[in-house]
PDB file of C-alpha atoms in Angstrom:
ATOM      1  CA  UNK A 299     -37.007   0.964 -19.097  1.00 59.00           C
ATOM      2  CA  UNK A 300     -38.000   1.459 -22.752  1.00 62.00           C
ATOM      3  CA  UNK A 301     -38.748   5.295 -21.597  1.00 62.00           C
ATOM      4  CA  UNK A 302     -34.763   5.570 -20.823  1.00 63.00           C
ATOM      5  CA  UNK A 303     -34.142   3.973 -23.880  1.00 72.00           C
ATOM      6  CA  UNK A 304     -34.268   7.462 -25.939  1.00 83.00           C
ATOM      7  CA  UNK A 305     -30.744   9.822 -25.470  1.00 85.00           C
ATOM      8  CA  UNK A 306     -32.937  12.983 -25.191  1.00 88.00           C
ATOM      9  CA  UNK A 307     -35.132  11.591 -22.659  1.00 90.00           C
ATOM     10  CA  UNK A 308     -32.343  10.372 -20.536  1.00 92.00           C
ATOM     11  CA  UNK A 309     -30.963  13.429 -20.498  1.00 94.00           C
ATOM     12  CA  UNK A 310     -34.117  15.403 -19.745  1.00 94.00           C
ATOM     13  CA  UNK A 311     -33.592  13.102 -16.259  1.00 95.00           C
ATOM     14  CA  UNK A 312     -30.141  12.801 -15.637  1.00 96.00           C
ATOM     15  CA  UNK A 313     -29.487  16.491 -16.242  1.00 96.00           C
ATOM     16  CA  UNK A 314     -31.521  17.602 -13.150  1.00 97.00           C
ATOM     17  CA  UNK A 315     -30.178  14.195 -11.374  1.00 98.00           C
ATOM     18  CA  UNK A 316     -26.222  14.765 -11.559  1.00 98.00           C
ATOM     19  CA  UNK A 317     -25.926  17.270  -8.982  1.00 98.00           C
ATOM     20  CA  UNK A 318     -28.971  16.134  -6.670  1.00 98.00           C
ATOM     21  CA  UNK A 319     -26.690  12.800  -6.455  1.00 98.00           C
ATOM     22  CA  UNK A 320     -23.027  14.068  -6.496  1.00 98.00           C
ATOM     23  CA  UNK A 321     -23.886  16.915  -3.699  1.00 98.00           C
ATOM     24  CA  UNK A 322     -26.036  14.695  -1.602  1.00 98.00           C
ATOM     25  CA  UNK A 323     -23.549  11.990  -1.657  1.00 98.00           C
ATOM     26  CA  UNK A 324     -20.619  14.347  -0.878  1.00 98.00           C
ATOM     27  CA  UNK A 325     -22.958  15.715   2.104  1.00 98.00           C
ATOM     28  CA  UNK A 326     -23.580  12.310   3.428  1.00 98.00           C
ATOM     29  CA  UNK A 327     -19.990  10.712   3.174  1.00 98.00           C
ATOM     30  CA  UNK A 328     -18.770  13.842   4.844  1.00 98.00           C
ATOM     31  CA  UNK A 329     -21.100  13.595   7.451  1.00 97.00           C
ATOM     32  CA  UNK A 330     -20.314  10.121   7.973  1.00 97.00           C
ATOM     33  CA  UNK A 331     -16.879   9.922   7.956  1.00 97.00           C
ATOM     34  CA  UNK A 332     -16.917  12.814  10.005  1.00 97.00           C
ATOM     35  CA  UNK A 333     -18.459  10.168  12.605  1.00 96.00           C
ATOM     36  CA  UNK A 334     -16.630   7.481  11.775  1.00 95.00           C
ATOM     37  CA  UNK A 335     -13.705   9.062  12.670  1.00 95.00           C
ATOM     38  CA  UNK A 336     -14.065  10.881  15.492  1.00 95.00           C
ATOM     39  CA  UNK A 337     -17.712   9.773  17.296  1.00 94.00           C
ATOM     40  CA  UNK A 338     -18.307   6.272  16.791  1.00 92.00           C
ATOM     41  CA  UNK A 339     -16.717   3.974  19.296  1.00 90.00           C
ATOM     42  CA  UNK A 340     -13.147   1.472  18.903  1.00 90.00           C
ATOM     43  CA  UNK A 341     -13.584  -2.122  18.846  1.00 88.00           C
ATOM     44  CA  UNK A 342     -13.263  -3.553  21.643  1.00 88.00           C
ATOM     45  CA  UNK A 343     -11.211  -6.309  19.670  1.00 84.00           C
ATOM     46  CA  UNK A 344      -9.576  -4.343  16.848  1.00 87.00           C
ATOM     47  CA  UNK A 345      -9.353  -0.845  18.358  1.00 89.00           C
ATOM     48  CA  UNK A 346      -9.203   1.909  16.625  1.00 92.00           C
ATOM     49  CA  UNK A 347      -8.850   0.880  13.405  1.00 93.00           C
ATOM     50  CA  UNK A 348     -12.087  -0.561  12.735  1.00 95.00           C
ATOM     51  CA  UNK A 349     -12.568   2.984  11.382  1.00 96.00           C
ATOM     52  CA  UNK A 350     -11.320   1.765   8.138  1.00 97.00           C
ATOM     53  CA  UNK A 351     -14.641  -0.059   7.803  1.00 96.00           C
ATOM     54  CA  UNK A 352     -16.299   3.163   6.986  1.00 97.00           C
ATOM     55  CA  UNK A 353     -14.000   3.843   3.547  1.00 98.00           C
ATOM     56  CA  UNK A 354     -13.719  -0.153   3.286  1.00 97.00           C
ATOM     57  CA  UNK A 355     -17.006  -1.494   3.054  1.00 96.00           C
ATOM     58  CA  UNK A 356     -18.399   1.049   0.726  1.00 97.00           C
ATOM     59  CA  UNK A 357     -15.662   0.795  -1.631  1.00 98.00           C
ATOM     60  CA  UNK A 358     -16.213  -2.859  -1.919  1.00 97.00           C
ATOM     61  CA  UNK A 359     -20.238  -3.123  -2.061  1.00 96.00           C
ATOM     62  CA  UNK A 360     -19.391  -0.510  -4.711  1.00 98.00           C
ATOM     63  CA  UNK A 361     -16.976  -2.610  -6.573  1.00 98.00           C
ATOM     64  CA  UNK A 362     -19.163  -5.801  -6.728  1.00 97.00           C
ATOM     65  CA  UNK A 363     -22.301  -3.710  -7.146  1.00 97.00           C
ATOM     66  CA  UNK A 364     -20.610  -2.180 -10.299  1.00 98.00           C
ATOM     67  CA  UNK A 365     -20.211  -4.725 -11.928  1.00 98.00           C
ATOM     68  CA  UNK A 366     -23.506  -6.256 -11.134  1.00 98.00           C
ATOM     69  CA  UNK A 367     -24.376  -3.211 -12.802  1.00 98.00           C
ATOM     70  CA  UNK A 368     -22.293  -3.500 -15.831  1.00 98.00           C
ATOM     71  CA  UNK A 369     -23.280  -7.125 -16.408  1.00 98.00           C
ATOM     72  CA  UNK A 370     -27.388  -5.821 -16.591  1.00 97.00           C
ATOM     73  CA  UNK A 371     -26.492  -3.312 -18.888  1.00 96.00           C
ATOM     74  CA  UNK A 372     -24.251  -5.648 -21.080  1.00 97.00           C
ATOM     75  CA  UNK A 373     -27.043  -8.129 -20.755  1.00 96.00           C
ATOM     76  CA  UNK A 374     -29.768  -5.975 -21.762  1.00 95.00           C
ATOM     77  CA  UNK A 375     -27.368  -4.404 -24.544  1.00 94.00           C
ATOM     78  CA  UNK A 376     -26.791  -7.942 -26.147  1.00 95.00           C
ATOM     79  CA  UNK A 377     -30.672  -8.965 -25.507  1.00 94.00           C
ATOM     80  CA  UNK A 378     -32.450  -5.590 -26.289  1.00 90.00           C
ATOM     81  CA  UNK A 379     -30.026  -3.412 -27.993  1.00 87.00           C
ATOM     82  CA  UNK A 380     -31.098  -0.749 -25.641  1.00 84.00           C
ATOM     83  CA  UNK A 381     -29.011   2.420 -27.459  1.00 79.00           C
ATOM     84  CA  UNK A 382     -27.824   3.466 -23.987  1.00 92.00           C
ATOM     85  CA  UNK A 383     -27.280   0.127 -22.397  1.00 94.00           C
ATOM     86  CA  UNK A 384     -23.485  -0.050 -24.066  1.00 93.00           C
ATOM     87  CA  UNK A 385     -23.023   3.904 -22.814  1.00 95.00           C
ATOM     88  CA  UNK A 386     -24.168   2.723 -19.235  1.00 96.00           C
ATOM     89  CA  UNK A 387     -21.967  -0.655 -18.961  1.00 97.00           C
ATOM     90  CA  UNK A 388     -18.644   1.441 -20.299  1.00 96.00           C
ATOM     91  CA  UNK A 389     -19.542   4.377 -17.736  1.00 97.00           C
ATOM     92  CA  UNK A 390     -19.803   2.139 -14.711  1.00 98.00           C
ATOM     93  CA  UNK A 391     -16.624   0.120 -15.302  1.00 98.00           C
ATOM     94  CA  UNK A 392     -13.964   2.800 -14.414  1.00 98.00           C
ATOM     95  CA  UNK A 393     -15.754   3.933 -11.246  1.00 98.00           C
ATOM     96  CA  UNK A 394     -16.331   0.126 -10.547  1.00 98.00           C
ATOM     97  CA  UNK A 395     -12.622  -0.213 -11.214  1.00 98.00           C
ATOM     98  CA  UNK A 396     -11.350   2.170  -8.913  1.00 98.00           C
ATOM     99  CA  UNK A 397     -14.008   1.805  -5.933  1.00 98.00           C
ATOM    100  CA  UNK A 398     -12.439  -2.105  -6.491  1.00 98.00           C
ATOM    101  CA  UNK A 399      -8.750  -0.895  -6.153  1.00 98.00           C
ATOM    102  CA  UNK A 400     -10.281   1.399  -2.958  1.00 98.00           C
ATOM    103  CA  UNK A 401     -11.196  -1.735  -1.578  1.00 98.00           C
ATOM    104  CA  UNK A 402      -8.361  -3.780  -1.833  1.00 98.00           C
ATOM    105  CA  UNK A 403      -5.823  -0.686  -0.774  1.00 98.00           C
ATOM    106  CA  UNK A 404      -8.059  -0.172   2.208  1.00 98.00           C
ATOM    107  CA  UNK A 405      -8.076  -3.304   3.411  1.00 96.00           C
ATOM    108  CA  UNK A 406      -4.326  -4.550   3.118  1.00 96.00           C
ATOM    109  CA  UNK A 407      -4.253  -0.558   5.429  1.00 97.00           C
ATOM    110  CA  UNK A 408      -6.735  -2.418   7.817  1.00 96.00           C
ATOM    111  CA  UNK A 409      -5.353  -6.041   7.239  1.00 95.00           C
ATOM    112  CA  UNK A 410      -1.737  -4.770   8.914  1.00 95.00           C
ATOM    113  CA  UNK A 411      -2.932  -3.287  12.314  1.00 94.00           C
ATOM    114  CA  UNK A 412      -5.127  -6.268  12.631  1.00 92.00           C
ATOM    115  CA  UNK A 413      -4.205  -9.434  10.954  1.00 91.00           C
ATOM    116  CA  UNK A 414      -0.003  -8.601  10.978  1.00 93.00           C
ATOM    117  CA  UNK A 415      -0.054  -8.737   6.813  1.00 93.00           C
ATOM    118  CA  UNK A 416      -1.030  -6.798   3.951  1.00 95.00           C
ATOM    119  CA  UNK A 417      -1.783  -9.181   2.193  1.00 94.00           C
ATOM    120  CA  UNK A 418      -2.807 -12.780   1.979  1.00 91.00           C
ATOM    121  CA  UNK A 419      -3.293 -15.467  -0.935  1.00 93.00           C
ATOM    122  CA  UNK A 420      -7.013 -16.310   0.704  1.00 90.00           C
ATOM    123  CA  UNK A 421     -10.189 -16.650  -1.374  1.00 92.00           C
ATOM    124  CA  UNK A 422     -11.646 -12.931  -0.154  1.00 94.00           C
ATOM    125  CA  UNK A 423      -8.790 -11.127  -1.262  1.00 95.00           C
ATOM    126  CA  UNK A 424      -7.992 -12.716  -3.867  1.00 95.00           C
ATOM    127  CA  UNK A 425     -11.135 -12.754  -5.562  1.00 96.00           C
ATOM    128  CA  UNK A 426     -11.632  -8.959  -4.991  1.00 97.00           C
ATOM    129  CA  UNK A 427      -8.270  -8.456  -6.871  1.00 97.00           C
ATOM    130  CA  UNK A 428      -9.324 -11.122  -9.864  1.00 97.00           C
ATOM    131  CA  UNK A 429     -12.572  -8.608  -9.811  1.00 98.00           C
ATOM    132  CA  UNK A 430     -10.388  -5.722  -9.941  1.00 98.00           C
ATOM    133  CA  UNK A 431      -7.983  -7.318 -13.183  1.00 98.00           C
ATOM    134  CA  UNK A 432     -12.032  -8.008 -14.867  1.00 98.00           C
ATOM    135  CA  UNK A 433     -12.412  -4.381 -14.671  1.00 98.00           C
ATOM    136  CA  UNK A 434      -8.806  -3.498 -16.502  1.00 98.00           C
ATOM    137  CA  UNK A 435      -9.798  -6.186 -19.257  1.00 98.00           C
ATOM    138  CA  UNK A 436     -13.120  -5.294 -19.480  1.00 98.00           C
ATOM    139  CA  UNK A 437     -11.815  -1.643 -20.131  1.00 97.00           C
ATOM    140  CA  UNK A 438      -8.975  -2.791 -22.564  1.00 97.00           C
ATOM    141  CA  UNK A 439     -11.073  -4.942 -24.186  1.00 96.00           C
ATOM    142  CA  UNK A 440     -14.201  -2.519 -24.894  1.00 95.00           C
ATOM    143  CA  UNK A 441     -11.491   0.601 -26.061  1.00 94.00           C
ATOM    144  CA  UNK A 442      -9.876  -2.206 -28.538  1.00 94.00           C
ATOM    145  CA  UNK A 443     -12.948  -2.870 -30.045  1.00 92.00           C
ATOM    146  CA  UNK A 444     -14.757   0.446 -30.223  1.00 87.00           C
ATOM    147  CA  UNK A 445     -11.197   1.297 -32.189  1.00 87.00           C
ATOM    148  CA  UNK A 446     -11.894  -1.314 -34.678  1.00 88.00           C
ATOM    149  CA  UNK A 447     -15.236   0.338 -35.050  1.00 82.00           C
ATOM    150  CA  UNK A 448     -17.070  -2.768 -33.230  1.00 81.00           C
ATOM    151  CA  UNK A 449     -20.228  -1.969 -30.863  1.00 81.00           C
ATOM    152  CA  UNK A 450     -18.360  -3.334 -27.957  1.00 85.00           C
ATOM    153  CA  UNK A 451     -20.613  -6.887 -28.014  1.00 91.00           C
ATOM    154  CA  UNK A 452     -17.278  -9.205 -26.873  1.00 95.00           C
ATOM    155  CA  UNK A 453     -16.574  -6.962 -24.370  1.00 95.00           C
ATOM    156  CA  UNK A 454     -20.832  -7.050 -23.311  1.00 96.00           C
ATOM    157  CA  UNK A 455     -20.370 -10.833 -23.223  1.00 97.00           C
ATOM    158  CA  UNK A 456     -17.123 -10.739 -20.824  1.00 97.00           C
ATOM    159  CA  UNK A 457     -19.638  -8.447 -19.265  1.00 97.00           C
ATOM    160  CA  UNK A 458     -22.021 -10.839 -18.294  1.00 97.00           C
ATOM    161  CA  UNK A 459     -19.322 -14.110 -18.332  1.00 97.00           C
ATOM    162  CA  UNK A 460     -16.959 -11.829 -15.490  1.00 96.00           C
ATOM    163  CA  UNK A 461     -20.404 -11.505 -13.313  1.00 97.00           C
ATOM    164  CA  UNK A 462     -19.725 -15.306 -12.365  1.00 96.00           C
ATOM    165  CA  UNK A 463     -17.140 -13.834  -9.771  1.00 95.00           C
ATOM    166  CA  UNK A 464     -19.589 -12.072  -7.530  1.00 95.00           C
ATOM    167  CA  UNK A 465     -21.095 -14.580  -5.852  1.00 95.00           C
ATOM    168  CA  UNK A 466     -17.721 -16.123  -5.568  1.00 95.00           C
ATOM    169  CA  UNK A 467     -16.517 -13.304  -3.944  1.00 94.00           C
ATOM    170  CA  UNK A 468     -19.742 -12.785  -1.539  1.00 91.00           C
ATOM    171  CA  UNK A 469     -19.630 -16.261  -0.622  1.00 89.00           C
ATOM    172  CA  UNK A 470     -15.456 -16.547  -0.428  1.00 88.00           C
ATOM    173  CA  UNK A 471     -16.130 -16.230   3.683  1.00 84.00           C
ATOM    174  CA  UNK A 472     -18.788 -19.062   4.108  1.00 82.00           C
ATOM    175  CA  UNK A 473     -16.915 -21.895   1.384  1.00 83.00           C
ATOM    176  CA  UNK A 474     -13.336 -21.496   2.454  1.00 82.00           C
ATOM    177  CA  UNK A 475     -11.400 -20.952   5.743  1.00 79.00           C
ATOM    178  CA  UNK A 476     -10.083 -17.182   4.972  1.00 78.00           C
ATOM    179  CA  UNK A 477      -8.490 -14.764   7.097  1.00 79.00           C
ATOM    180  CA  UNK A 478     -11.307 -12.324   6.666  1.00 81.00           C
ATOM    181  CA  UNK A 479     -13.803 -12.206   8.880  1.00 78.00           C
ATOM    182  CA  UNK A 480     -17.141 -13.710   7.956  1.00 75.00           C
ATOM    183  CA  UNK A 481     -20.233 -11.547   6.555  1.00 76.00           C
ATOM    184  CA  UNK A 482     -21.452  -9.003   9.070  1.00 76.00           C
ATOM    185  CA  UNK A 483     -24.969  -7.709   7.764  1.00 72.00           C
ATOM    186  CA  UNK A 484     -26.915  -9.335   5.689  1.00 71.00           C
ATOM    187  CA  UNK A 485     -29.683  -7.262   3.441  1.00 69.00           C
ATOM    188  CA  UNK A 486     -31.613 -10.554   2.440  1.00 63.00           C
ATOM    189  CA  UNK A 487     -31.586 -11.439   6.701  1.00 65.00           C
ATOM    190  CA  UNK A 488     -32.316  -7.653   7.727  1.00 69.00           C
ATOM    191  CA  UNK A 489     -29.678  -8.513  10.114  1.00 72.00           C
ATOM    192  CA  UNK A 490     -26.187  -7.205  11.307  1.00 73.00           C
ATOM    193  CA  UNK A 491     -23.601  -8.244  14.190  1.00 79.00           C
ATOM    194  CA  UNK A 492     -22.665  -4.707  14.026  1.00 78.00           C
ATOM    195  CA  UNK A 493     -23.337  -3.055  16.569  1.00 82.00           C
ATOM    196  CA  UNK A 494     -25.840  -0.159  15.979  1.00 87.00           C
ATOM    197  CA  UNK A 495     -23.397   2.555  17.254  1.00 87.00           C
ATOM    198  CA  UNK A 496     -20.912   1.538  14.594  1.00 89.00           C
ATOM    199  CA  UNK A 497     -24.297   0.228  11.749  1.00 91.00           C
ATOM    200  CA  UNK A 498     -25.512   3.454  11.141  1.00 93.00           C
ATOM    201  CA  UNK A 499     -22.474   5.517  10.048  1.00 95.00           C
ATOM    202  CA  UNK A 500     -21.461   2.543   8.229  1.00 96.00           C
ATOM    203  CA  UNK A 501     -25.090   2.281   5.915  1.00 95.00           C
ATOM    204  CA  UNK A 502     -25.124   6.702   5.716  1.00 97.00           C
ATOM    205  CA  UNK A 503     -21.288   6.388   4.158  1.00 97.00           C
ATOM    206  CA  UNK A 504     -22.075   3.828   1.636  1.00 97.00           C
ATOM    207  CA  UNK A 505     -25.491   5.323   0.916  1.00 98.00           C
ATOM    208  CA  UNK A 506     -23.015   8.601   0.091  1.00 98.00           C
ATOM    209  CA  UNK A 507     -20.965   6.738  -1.997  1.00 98.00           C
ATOM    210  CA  UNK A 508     -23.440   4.990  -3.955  1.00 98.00           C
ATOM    211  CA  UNK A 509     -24.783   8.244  -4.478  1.00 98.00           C
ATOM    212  CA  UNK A 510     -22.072   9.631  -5.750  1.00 98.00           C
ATOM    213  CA  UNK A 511     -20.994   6.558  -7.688  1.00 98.00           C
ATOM    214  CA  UNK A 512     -24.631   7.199  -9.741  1.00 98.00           C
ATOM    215  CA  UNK A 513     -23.593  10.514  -9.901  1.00 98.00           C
ATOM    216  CA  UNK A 514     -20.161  10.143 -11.677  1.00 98.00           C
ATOM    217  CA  UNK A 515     -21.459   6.915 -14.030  1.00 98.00           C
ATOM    218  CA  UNK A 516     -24.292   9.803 -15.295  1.00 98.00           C
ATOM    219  CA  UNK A 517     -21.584  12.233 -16.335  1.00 98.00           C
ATOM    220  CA  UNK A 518     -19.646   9.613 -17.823  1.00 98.00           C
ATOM    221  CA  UNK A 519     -22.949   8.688 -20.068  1.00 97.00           C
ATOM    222  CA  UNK A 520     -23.597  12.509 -20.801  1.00 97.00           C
ATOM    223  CA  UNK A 521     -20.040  12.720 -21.899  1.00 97.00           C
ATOM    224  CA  UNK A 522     -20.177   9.665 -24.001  1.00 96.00           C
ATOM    225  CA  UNK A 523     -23.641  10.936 -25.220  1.00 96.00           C
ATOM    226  CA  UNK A 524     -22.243  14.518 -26.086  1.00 96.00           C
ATOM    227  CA  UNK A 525     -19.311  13.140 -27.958  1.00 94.00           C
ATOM    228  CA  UNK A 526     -21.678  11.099 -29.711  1.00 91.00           C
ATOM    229  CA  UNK A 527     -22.972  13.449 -30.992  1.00 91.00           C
ATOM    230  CA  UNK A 528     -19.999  15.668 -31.886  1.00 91.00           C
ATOM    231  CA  UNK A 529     -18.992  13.062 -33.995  1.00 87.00           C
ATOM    232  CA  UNK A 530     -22.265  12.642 -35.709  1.00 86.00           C
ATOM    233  CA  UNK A 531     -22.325  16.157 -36.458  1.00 85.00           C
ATOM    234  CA  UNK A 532     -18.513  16.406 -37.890  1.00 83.00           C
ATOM    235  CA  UNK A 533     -19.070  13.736 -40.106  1.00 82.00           C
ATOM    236  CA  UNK A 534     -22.699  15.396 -41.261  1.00 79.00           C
ATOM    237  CA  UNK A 535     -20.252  18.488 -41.816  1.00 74.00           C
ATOM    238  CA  UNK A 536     -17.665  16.812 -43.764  1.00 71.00           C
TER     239      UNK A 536
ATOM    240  CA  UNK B  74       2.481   0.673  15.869  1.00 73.00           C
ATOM    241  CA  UNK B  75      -0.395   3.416  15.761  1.00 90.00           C
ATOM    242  CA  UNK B  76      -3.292   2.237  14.136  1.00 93.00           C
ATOM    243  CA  UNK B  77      -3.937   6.111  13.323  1.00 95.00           C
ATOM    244  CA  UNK B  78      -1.596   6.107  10.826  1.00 96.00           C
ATOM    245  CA  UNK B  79      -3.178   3.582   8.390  1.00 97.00           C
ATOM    246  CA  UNK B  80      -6.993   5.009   9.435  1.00 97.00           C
ATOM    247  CA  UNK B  81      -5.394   8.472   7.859  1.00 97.00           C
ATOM    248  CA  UNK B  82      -3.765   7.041   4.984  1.00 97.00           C
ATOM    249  CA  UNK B  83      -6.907   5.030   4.080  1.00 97.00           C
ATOM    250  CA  UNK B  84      -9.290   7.711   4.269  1.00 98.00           C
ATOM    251  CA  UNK B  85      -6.617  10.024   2.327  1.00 98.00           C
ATOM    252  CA  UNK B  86      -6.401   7.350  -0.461  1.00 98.00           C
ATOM    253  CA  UNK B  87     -10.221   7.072  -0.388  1.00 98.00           C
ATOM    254  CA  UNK B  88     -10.808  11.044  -0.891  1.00 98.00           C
ATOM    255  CA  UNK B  89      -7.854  11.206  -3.556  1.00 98.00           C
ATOM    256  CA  UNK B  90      -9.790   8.340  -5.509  1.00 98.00           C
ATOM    257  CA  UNK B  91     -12.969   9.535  -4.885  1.00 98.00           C
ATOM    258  CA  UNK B  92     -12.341  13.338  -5.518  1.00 98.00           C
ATOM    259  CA  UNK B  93      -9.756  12.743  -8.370  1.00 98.00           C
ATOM    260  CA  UNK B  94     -12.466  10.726 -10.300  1.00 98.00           C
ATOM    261  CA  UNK B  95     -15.312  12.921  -9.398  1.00 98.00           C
ATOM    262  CA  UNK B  96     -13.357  15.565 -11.171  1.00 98.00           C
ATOM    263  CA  UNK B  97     -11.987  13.763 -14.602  1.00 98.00           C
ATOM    264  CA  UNK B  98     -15.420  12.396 -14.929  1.00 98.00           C
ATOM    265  CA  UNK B  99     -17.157  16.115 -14.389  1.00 98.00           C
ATOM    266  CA  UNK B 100     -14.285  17.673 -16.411  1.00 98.00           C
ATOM    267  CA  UNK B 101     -14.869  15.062 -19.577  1.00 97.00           C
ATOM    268  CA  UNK B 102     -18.645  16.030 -19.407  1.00 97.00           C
ATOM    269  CA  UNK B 103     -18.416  19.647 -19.587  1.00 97.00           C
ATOM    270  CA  UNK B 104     -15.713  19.819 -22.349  1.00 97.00           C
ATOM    271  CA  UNK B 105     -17.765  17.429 -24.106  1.00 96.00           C
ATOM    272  CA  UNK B 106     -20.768  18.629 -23.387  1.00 95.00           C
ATOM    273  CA  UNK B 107     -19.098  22.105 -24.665  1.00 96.00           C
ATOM    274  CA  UNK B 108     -18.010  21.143 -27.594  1.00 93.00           C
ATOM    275  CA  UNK B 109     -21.778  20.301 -28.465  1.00 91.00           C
ATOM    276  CA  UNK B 110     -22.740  24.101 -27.671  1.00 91.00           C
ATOM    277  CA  UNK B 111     -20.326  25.090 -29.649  1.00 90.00           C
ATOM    278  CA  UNK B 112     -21.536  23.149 -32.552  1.00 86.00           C
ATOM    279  CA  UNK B 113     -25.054  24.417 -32.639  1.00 83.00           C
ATOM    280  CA  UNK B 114     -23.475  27.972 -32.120  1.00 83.00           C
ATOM    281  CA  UNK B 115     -21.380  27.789 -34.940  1.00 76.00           C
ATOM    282  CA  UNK B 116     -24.245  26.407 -37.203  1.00 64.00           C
TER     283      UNK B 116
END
């Protein structure tokens, strides 16, 4: 980790690593989705628009597993000072913000065909959107103090304070009686009640986006980096 | 009520999003990253 912790070395790696990602996660959501929509099978409950899953899902492992991301980096910026940990936590929340308003779009699309509503007051759904107003703060909050000239440290510590909602929102489906359906694969089991027709699209999508999720957070830090350093050099200049 | 129409409109959303950040994020890196060129060009 301390090996990252030098800008030039980073970007030795993530140079090379930006397009690797971003093209191989394009391939592999097209691919998928290309499946999902016109190979895999209906449900033989919901029909045909368990197809949704394969935009859904992704979009919502992404928008937790931003964050979870964002809270490491904010922890390791207020514990370590790692010089790119800050960069890192501010490049992952406006992907993580967006994949979280992805999921919560998709699924009041998905929630109509199958549950009769868009929407519904229940603990899933309404912690994803609570998850999706940490983001906004968490943006607002870093911008307002990088603008006082601050090194973004309150907005590392609502960082790690905001993470408190992820297992809130993983566990929503076992605590309280919600209209979403319960969790259907489980990393920590190895297991799945999908069915393996439907499973395997559904892990190559959000394998794509994930990919591409690393891919866009990287250019965010190189463009954080490179103003950096414009800055730097300016005020050398002036 | 077809469930087509809200499979299309979520993957349309999803590609808009996806796409639409893919680009402002690649876009801010190479004018940044630019601007860094020009710098050591101009020194």
């Amino acid at each position: 980790m301390q090996t990252l912790a030098n800008p030039a070395r980073f970007l030795k790696i993530a140079r090379p690593l930006t397009p690797v990602l971003g093209w191989g996660g394009a391939l592999l959501i097209v691919g998928a989705l290309a499946v999902g929509l016109f190979v895999a099978p209906r449900d033989y409950l919901q029909g045909e628009s368990v197809r949704i899953i394969y935009v859904h899902v992704p979009a919502a492992w992404l928008g937790m597993g931003g964050w979870t991301g964002l809270a490491i980096a904010s922890f390791m910026q207020l514990v370590w000072r790692h010089p790119l940990a800050a960069i890192a936590a501010r490049a992952i929340a406006v992907p993580g913000a967006v994949f979280a308003a992805l999921c919560l779009v998709t699924g009041s699309l998905w929630g109509k065909p199958t549950w009769g509503t868009y929407w519904q007051w229940d603990a899933r759904l309404t912690s994803m959107l609570i998850l999706l107003f940490l983001y906004i703060a968490y943006i607002a909050l870093d911008d307002a103090e990088r603008e006082r000239g601050g090194e973004g440290r309150i907005a590392a510590i609502f960082g790690l304070v905001g993470a408190i909602n992820i297992p809130i929102i993983h566990y929503s489906v076992e605590y309280w009686n919600t209209l979403h359906q319960g969790q259907s694969i489980s990393f920590l089991r190895a297991s799945s009640t999908v069915d393996a027709s439907m499973l395997w699209p559904l892990l190559v999508s959000a394998a794509g986006f994930s990919l591409l999720f690393g891919a866009i957070v990287l250019m965010r830090m190189r463009a954080a980096l490179a103003r950096q350093k414009v800055e730097a050099r300016l005020r050398r200049y002036s | 009520m077809s469930h087509w129409t809200f499979i299309l409109a979520s993957y349309a959303l999803t590609a808009l999003g996806t796409v639409g950040l893919t680009w402002w994020s690649w876009a801010s890196m190479r004018s940044a990253e630019r601007q860094v060129e020009d710098l050591r060009n101009d020194r």
